[in-house]
Short mmCIF file of C-alpha atoms and ligand atoms in Angstrom, two decimals:
data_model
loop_
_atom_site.label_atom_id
_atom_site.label_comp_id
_atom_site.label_asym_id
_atom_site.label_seq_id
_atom_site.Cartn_x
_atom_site.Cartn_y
_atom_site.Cartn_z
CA UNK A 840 -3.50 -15.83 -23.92
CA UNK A 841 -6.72 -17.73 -22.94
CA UNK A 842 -8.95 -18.27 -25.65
CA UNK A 843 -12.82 -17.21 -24.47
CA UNK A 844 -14.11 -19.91 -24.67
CA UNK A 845 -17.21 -20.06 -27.21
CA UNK A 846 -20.37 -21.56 -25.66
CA UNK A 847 -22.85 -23.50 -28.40
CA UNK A 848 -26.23 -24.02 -27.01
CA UNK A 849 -28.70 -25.34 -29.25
CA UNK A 850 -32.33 -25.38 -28.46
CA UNK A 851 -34.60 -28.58 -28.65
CA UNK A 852 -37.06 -28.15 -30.71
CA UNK A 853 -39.52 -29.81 -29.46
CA UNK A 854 -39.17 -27.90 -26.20
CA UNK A 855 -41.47 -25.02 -25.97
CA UNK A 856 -38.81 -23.64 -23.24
CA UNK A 857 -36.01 -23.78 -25.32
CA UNK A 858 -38.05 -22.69 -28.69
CA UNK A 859 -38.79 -19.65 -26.71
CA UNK A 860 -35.53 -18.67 -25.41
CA UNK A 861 -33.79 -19.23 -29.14
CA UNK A 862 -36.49 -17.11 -30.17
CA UNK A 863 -36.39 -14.22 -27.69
CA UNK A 864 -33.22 -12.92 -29.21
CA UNK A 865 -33.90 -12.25 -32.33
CA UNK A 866 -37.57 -11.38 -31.53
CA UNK A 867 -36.23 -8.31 -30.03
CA UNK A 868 -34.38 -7.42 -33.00
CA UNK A 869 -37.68 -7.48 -34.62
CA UNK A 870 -36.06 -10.57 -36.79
CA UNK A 871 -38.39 -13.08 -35.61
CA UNK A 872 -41.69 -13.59 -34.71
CA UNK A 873 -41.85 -14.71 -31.16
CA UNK A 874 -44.09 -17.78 -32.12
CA UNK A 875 -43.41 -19.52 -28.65
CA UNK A 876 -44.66 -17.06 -26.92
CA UNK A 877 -48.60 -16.38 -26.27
CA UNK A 878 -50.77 -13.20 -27.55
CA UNK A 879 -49.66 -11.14 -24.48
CA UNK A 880 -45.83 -11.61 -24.34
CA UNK A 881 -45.85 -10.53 -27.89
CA UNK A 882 -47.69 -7.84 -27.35
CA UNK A 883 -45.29 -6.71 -24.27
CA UNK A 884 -42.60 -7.29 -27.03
CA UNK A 885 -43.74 -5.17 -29.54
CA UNK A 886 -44.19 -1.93 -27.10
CA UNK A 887 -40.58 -2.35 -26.04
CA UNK A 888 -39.65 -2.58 -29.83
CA UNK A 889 -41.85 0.99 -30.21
CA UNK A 890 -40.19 2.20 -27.30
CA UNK A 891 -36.85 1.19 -28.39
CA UNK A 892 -37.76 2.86 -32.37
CA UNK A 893 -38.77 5.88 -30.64
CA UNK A 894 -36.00 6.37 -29.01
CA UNK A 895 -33.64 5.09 -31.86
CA UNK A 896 -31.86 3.31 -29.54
CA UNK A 897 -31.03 -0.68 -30.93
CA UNK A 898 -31.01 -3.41 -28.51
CA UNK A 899 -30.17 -6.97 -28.49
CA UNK A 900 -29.71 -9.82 -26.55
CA UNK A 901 -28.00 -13.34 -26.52
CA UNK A 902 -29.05 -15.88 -23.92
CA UNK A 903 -27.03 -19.32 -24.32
CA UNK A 904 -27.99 -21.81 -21.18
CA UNK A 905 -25.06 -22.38 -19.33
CA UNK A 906 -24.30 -23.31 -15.74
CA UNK A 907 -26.20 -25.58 -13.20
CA UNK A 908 -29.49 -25.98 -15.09
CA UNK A 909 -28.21 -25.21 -18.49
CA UNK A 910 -30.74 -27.94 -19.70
CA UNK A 911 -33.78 -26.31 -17.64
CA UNK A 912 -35.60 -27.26 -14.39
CA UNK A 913 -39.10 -27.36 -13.67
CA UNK A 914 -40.27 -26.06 -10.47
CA UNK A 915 -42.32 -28.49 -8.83
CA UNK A 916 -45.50 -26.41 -8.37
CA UNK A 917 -48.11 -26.50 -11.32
CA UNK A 918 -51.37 -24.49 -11.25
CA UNK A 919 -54.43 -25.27 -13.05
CA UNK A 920 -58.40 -24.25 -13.72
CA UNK A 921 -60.74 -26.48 -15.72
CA UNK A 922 -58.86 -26.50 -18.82
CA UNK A 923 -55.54 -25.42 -18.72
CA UNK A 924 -52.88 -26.08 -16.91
CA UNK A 925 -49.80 -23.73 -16.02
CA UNK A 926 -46.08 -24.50 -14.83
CA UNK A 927 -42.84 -22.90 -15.01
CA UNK A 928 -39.09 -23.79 -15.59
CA UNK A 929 -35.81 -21.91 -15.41
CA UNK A 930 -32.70 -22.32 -17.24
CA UNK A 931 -29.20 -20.36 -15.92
CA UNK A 932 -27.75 -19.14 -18.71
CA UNK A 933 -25.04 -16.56 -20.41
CA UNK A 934 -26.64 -13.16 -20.84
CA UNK A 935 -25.10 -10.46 -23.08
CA UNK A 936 -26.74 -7.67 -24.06
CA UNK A 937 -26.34 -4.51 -26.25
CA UNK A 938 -27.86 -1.32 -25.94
CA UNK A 939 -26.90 1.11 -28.96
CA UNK A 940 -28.13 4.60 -29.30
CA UNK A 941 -27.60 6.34 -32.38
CA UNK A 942 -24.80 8.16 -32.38
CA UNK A 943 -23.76 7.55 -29.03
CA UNK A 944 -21.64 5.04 -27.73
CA UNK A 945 -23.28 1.24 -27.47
CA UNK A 946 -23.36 -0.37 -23.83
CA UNK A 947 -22.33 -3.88 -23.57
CA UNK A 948 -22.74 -6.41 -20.79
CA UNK A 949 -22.37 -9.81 -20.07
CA UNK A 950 -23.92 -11.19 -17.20
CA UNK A 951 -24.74 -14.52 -15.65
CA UNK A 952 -28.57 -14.97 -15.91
CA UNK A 953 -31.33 -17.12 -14.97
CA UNK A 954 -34.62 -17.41 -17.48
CA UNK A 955 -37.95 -18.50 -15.43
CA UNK A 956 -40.87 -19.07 -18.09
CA UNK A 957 -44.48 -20.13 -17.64
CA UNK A 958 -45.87 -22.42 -20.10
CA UNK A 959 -49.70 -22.79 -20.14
CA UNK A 960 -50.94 -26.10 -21.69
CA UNK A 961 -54.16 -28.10 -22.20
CA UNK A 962 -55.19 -30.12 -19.47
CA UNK A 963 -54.52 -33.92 -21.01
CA UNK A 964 -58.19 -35.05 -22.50
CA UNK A 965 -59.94 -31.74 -22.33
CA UNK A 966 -62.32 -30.21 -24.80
CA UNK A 967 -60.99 -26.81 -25.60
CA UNK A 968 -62.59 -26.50 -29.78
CA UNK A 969 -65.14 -23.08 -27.96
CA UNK A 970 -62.39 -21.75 -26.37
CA UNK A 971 -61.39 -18.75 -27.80
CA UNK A 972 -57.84 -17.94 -29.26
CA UNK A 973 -56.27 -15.10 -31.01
CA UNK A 974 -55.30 -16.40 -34.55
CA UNK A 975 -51.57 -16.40 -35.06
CA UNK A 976 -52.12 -15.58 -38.14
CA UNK A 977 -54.36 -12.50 -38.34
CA UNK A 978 -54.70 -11.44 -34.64
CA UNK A 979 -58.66 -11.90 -34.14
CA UNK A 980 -59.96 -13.58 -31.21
CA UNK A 981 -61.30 -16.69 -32.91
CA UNK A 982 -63.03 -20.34 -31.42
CA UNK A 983 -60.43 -22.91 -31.80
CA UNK A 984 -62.37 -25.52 -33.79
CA UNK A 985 -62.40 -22.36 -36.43
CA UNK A 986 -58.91 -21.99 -36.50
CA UNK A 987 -58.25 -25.93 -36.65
CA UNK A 988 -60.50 -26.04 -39.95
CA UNK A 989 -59.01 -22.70 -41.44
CA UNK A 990 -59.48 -18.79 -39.55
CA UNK A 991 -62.75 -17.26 -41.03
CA UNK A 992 -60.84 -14.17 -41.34
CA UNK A 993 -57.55 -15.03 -42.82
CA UNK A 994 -57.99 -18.44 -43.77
CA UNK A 995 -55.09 -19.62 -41.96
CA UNK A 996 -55.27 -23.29 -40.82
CA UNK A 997 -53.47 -24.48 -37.91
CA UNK A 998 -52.66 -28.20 -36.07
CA UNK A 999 -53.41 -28.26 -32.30
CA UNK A 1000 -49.79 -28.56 -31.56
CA UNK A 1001 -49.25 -25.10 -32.62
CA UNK A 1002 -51.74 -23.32 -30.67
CA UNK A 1003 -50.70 -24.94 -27.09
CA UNK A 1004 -48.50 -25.36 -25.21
CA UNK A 1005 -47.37 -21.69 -25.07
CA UNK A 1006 -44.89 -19.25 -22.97
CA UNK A 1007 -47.28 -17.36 -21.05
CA UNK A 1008 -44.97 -15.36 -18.71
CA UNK A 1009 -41.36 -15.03 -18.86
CA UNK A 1010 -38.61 -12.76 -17.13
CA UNK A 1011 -34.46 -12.91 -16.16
CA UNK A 1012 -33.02 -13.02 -13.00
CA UNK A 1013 -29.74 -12.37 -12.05
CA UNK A 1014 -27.80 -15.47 -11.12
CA UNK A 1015 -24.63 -15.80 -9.07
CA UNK A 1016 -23.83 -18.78 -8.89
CA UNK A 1017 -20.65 -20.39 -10.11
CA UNK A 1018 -19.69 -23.55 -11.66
CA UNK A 1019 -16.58 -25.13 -11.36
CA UNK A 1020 -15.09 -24.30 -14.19
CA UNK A 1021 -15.87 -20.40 -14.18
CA UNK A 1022 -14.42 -20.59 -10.53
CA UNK A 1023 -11.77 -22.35 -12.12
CA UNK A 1024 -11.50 -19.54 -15.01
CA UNK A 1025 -12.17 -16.47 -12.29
CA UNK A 1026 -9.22 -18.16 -10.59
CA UNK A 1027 -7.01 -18.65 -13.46
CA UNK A 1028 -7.55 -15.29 -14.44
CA UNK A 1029 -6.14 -13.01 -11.09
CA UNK A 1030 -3.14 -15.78 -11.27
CA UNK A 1031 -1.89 -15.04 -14.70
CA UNK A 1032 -2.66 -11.29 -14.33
CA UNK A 1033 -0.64 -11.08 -10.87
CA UNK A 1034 2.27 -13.38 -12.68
CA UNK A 1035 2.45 -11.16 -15.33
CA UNK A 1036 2.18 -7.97 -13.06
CA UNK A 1037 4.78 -9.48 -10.54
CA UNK A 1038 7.08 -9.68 -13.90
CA UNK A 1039 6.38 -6.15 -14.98
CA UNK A 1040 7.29 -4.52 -11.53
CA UNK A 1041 10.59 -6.55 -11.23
CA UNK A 1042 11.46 -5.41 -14.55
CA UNK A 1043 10.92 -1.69 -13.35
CA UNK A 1044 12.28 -2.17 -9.71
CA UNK A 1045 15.62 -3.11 -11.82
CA UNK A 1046 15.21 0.01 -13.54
CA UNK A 1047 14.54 2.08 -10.66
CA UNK A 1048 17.03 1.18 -9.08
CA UNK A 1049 19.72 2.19 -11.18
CA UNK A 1050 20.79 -1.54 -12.02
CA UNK A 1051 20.62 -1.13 -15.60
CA UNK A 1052 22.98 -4.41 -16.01
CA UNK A 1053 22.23 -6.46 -19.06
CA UNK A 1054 19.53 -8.84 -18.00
CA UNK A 1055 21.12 -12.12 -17.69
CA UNK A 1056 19.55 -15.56 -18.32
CA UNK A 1057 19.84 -16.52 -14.40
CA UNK A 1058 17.83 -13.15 -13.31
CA UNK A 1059 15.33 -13.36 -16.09
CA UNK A 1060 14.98 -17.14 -15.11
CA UNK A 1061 14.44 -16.13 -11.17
CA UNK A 1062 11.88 -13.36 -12.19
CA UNK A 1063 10.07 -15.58 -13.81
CA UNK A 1064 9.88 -18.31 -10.74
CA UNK A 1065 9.23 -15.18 -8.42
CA UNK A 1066 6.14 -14.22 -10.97
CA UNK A 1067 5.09 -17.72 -11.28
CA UNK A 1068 4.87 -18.15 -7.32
CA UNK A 1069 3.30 -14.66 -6.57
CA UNK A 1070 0.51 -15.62 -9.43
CA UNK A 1071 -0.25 -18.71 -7.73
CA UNK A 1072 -0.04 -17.61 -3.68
CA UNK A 1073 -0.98 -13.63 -4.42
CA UNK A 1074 -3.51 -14.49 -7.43
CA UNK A 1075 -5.53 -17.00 -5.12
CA UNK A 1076 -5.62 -14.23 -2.11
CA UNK A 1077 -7.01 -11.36 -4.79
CA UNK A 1078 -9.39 -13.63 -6.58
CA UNK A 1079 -10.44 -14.54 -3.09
CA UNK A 1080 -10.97 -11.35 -2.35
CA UNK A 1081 -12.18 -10.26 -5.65
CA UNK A 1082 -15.30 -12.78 -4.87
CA UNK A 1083 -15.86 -11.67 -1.61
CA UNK A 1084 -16.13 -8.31 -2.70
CA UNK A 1085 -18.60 -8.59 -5.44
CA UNK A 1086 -20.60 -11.05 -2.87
CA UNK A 1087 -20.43 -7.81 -0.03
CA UNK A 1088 -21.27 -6.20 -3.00
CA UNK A 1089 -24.79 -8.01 -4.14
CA UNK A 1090 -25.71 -8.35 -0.61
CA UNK A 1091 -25.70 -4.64 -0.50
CA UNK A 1092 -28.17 -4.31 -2.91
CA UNK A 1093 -29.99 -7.24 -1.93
CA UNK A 1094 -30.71 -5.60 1.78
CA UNK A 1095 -33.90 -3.88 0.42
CA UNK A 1096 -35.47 -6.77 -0.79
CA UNK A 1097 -35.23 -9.04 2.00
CA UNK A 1098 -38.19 -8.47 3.45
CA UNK A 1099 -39.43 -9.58 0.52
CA UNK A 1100 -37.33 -12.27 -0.17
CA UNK A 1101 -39.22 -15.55 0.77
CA UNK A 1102 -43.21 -13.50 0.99
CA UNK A 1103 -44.61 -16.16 -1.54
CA UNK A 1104 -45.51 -18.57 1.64
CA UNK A 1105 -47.04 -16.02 3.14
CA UNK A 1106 -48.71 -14.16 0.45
CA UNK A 1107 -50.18 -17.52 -1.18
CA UNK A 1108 -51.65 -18.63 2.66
CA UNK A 1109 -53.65 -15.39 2.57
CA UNK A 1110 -54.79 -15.52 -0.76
CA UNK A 1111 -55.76 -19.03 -0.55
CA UNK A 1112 -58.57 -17.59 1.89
CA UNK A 1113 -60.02 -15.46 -1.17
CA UNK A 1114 -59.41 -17.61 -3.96
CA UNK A 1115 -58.06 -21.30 -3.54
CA UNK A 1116 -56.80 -21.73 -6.99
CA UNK A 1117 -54.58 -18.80 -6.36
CA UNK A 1118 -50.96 -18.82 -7.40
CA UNK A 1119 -47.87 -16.70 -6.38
CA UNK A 1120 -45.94 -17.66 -9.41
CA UNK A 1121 -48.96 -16.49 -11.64
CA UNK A 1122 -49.47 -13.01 -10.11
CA UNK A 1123 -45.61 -12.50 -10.05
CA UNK A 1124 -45.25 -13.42 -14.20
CA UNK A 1125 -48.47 -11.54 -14.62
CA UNK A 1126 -47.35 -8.63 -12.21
CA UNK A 1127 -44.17 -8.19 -14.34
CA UNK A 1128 -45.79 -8.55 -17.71
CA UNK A 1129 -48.45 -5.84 -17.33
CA UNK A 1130 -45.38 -3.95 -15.61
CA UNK A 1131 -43.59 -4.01 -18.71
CA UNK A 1132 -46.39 -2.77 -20.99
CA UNK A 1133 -47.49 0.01 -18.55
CA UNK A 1134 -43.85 1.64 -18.25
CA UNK A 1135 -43.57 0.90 -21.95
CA UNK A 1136 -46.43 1.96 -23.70
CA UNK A 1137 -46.75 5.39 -24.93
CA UNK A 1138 -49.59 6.22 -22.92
CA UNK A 1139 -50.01 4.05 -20.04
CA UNK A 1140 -53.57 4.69 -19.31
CA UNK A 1141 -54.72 3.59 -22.74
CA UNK A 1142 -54.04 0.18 -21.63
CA UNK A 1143 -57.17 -1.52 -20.57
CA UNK A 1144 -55.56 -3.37 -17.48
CA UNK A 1145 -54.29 0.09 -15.87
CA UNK A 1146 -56.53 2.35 -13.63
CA UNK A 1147 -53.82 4.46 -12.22
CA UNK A 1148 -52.55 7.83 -12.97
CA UNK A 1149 -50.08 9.39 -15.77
CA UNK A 1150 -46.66 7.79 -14.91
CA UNK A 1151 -43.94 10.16 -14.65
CA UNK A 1152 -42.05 11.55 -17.45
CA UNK A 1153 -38.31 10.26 -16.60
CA UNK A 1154 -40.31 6.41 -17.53
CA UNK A 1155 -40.44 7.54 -21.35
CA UNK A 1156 -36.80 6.79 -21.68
CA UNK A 1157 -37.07 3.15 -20.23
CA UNK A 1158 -35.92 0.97 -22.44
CA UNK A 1159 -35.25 -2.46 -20.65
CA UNK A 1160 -36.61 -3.79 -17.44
CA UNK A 1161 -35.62 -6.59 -15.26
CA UNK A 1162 -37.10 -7.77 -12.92
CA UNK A 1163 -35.02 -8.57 -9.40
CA UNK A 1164 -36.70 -12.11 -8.68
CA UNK A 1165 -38.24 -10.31 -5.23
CA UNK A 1166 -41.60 -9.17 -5.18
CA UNK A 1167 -42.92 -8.50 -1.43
CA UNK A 1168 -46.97 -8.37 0.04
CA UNK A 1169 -47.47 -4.71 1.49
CA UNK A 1170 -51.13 -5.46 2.39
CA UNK A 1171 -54.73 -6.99 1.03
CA UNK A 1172 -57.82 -5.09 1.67
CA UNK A 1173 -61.80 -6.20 0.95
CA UNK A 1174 -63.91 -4.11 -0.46
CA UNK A 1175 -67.25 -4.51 -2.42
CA UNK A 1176 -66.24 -8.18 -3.77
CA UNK A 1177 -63.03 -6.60 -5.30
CA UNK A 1178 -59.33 -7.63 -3.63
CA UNK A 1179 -57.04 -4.70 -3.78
CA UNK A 1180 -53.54 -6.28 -2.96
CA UNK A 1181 -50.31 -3.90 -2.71
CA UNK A 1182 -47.10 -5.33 -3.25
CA UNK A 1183 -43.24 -4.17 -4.07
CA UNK A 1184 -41.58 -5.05 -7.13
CA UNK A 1185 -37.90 -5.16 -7.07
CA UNK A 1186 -36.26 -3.77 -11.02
CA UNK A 1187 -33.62 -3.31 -12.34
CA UNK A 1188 -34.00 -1.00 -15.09
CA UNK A 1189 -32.07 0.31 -18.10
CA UNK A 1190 -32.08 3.88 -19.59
CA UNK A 1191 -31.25 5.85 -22.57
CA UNK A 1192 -31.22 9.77 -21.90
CA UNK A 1193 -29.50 11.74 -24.63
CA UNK A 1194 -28.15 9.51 -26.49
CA UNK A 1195 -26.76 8.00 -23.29
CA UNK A 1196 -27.33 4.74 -21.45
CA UNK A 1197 -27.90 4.55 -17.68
CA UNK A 1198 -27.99 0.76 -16.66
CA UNK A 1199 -28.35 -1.04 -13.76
CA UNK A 1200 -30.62 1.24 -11.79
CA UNK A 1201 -32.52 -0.40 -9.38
CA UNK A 1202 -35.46 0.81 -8.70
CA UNK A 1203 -38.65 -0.11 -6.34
CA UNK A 1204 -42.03 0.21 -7.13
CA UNK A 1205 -45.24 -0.18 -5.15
CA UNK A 1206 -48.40 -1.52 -7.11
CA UNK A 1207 -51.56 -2.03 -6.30
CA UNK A 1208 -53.31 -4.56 -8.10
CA UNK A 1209 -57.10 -5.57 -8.09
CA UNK A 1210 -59.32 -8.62 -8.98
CA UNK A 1211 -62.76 -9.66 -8.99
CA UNK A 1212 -63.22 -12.60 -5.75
CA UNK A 1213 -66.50 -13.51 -7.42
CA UNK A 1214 -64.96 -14.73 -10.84
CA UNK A 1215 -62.18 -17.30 -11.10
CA UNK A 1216 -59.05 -17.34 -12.29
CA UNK A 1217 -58.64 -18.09 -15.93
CA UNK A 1218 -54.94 -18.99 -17.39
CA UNK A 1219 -55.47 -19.02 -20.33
CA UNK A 1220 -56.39 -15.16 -20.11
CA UNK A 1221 -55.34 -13.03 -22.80
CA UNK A 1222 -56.24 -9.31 -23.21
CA UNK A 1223 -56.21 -10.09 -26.90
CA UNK A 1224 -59.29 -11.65 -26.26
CA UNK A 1225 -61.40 -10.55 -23.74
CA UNK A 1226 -64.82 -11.88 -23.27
CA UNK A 1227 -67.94 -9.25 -23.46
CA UNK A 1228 -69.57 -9.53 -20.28
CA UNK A 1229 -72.76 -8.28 -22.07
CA UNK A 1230 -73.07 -10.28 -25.39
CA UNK A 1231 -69.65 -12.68 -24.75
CA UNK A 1232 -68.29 -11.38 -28.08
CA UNK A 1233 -64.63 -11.62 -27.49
CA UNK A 1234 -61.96 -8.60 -28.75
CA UNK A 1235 -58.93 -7.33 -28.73
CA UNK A 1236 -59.24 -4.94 -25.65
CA UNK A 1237 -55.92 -2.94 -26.34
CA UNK A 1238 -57.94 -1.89 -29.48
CA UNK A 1239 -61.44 -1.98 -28.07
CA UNK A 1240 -62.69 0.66 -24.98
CA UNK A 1241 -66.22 -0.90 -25.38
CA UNK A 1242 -67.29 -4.09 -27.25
CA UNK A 1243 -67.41 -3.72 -30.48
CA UNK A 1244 -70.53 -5.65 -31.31
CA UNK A 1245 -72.98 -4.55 -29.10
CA UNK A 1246 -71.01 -1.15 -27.58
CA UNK A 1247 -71.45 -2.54 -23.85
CA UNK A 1248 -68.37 -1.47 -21.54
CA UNK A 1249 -65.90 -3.57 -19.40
CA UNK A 1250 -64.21 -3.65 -16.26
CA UNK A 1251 -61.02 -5.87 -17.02
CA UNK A 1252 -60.64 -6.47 -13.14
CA UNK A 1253 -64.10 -8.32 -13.56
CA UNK A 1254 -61.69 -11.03 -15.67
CA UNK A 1255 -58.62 -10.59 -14.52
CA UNK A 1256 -55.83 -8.79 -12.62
CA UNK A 1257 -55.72 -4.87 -13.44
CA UNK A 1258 -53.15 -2.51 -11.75
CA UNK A 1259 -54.68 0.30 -10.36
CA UNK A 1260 -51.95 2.18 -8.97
CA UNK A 1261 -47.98 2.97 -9.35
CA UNK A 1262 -45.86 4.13 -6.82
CA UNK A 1263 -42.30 5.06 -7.19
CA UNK A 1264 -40.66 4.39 -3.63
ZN1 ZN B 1816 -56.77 -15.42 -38.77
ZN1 ZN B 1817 -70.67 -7.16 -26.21
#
């Protein structure tokens, strides 16, 4: 038998990339804190974890980097304002993941993903000490020289190196690529298997055929060449075919997204007309974050970034989302200094109904977001610690529907992206 082989990946420490993914696993488990990860990511975390509680269902994952860019690759494109600056990196790596309901029977898969994460750092030389940043350690939106000298609130003191960089945005994508090796192993694997069948069946066919002769050492010796040239000649055609079959396969359900497939050129050129620091790979992470919270959170519209309607029921037994790596522009549309863009998000979603688990759904949903044109981007947004219009208090607005120190109300599409509608398609 083959022994599986046992991948070791350890993370770098001093890689906020690699931090993050060793992290992630265990985060979900509700073993770790996610410390890699900013304000908003844990937050996203921790209404999955409610969702999953609720349910009772347990779920964990295992990423190990693996493949191609097992040691990560930056994408070339960085995006920036006057303090901060954004990029992300992607790392192809072994997924396995299990969902467990109680009682019921757990679902296990294994899958060949790829991790894309933002990381949002200082800009090199900047003055950031009145910025504002939620305190690790307490949760309240605090200046930074404050929580350099010690948090007024909790007292906790932290070094510079611990507040940035940060993962800012993070989600999985399928990958299907092989290396050599696992074409090596896919190949190795329909060989032995049609050896070993070729052996079985010439056993039988004996059988069958009434020639129930002692097995001598010549026939055994010819079975085995016969099994040992069908595993090489018929394994290579099957495995060939295996391949091209899962391929036909993916392509299938890859049809609906390719007009999507390729829209960041096009959506970026447009946007560039409203807002020239815009970035595709910022409103897809951010797109797919507030996703997440929405379809998680008990009550959608209690979150302050969604305007929409009630979602429907069937999305309170979500309990895992991915996101398809294709996210196509419908349309963009001007009014009164606010940009309403529509776009598709391509999911693939995970389920637990009854006890039961319903995976690999894919699912398409059309959202509208909308933004302020008159106020710039700012990545280091966090809606842990939204700024007061009014008296520029900042608060945590998933606690907050008006500012608590002087009661004024906000529009979060005044700072930021806000979703303000869901469609199922
Ligand atoms: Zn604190
Ligand atoms: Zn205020």
């Amino acid at each position: 038998m083959m022994k599986e082989e046992q991948v070791v990946w350890k993370a770098d420490s001093s890689n906020i990339y690699e931090r993050f993914i060793e992290q992630y696993d265990e985060a979900l488990n509700g073993e770790k804190e996610l410390t890699a990860g900013d304000q908003d990511t844990r937050y996203a975390l921790k209404l999955q974890q409610e969702r999953l509680r609720e349910k009772n269902v347990k779920m964990r994952y295992r990423i190990t980097p693996r493949g191609f860019m097992a040691d990560g690759k930056s994408l070339p494109r960085k995006w920036m304002d006057r303090h901060y600056v954004s990029e992300m990196a992607y790392y192809t790596s072994l997924w396995e993941r299990v969902i467990e309901p109680s009682g019921g029977k757990p679902y296990r898969q294994k899958s060949k993903m790829t991790i894309y994460e933002t990381k949002t750092d200082v800009i090199g030389g900047s003055n950031v000490e009145d910025e504002i940043y939620v305190c690790p350690g307490c949760g309240a939106p605090s200046k930074i020289r404050d929580l350099l000298n010690g948090c007024q609130y909790c007292g906790s003191k932290f070094q510079m190196s611990e507040l940035y960089p940060t993962i800012t945005s993070n989600y999985l994508v399928r990958d299907f690529s092989f290396t050599k090796d696992e074409m090596k192993k896919h190949l190795m694997k329909f060989m032995i298997g049609t050896a070993i069948g070729t052996f079985i069946f010439g056993i039988i066919i004996r059988g069958v055929k009434g020639m129930l002769s002692p097995l001598t050492v010549g026939s055994i010796i010819s079975l085995i060449l016969i099994s040992v040239f069908s595993g090489v000649v018929l394994g290579y055609v099957l495995s060939s075919y295996a391949l091209i079959g899962s391929l036909i396969k993916q392509a299938g359900r890859t049809v609906p997204m390719m007009g999507a497939i390729g829209a960041g050129k096009r959506f970026e050129f447009f946007m560039k007309k409203y807002s020239p620091e815009f970035s595709y790979e910022y409103l897809t992470g951010k797109t797919i974050a507030m996703l997440k919270m929405i379809l998680f959170a008990k009550n959608a519209q209690e979150l302050p970034f969604y305007l929409g309607g009630p979602l429907e029921g069937r999305f309170q037994d979500l309990v895992d989302v991915l996101f398809r790596g294709a996210m196509g522009f419908r349309s963009m549309k001007e009014k009164d200094g606010y940009l309403h863009v529509t776009v598709d998000v391509f999911l693939e979603n995970a389920y637990v109904t009854d006890g039961k688990v319903r995976a690999g759904k894919d699912e398409k949903l059309r959202v509208t977001l909308v933004k302020n044109l008159n106020v710039p981007i700012q990545y280091n947004f966090s809606i842990k610690k939204l700024e007061c219009p009014n008296c520029h208090g900042s608060f945590d607005a998933t606690k907050n529907k008006t500012c608590p120190y002087c009661g004024g109300t906000y529009r979060i599409e005044d700072a930021d992206w806000a979703i303000e509608d869901i469609q199922v398609i």
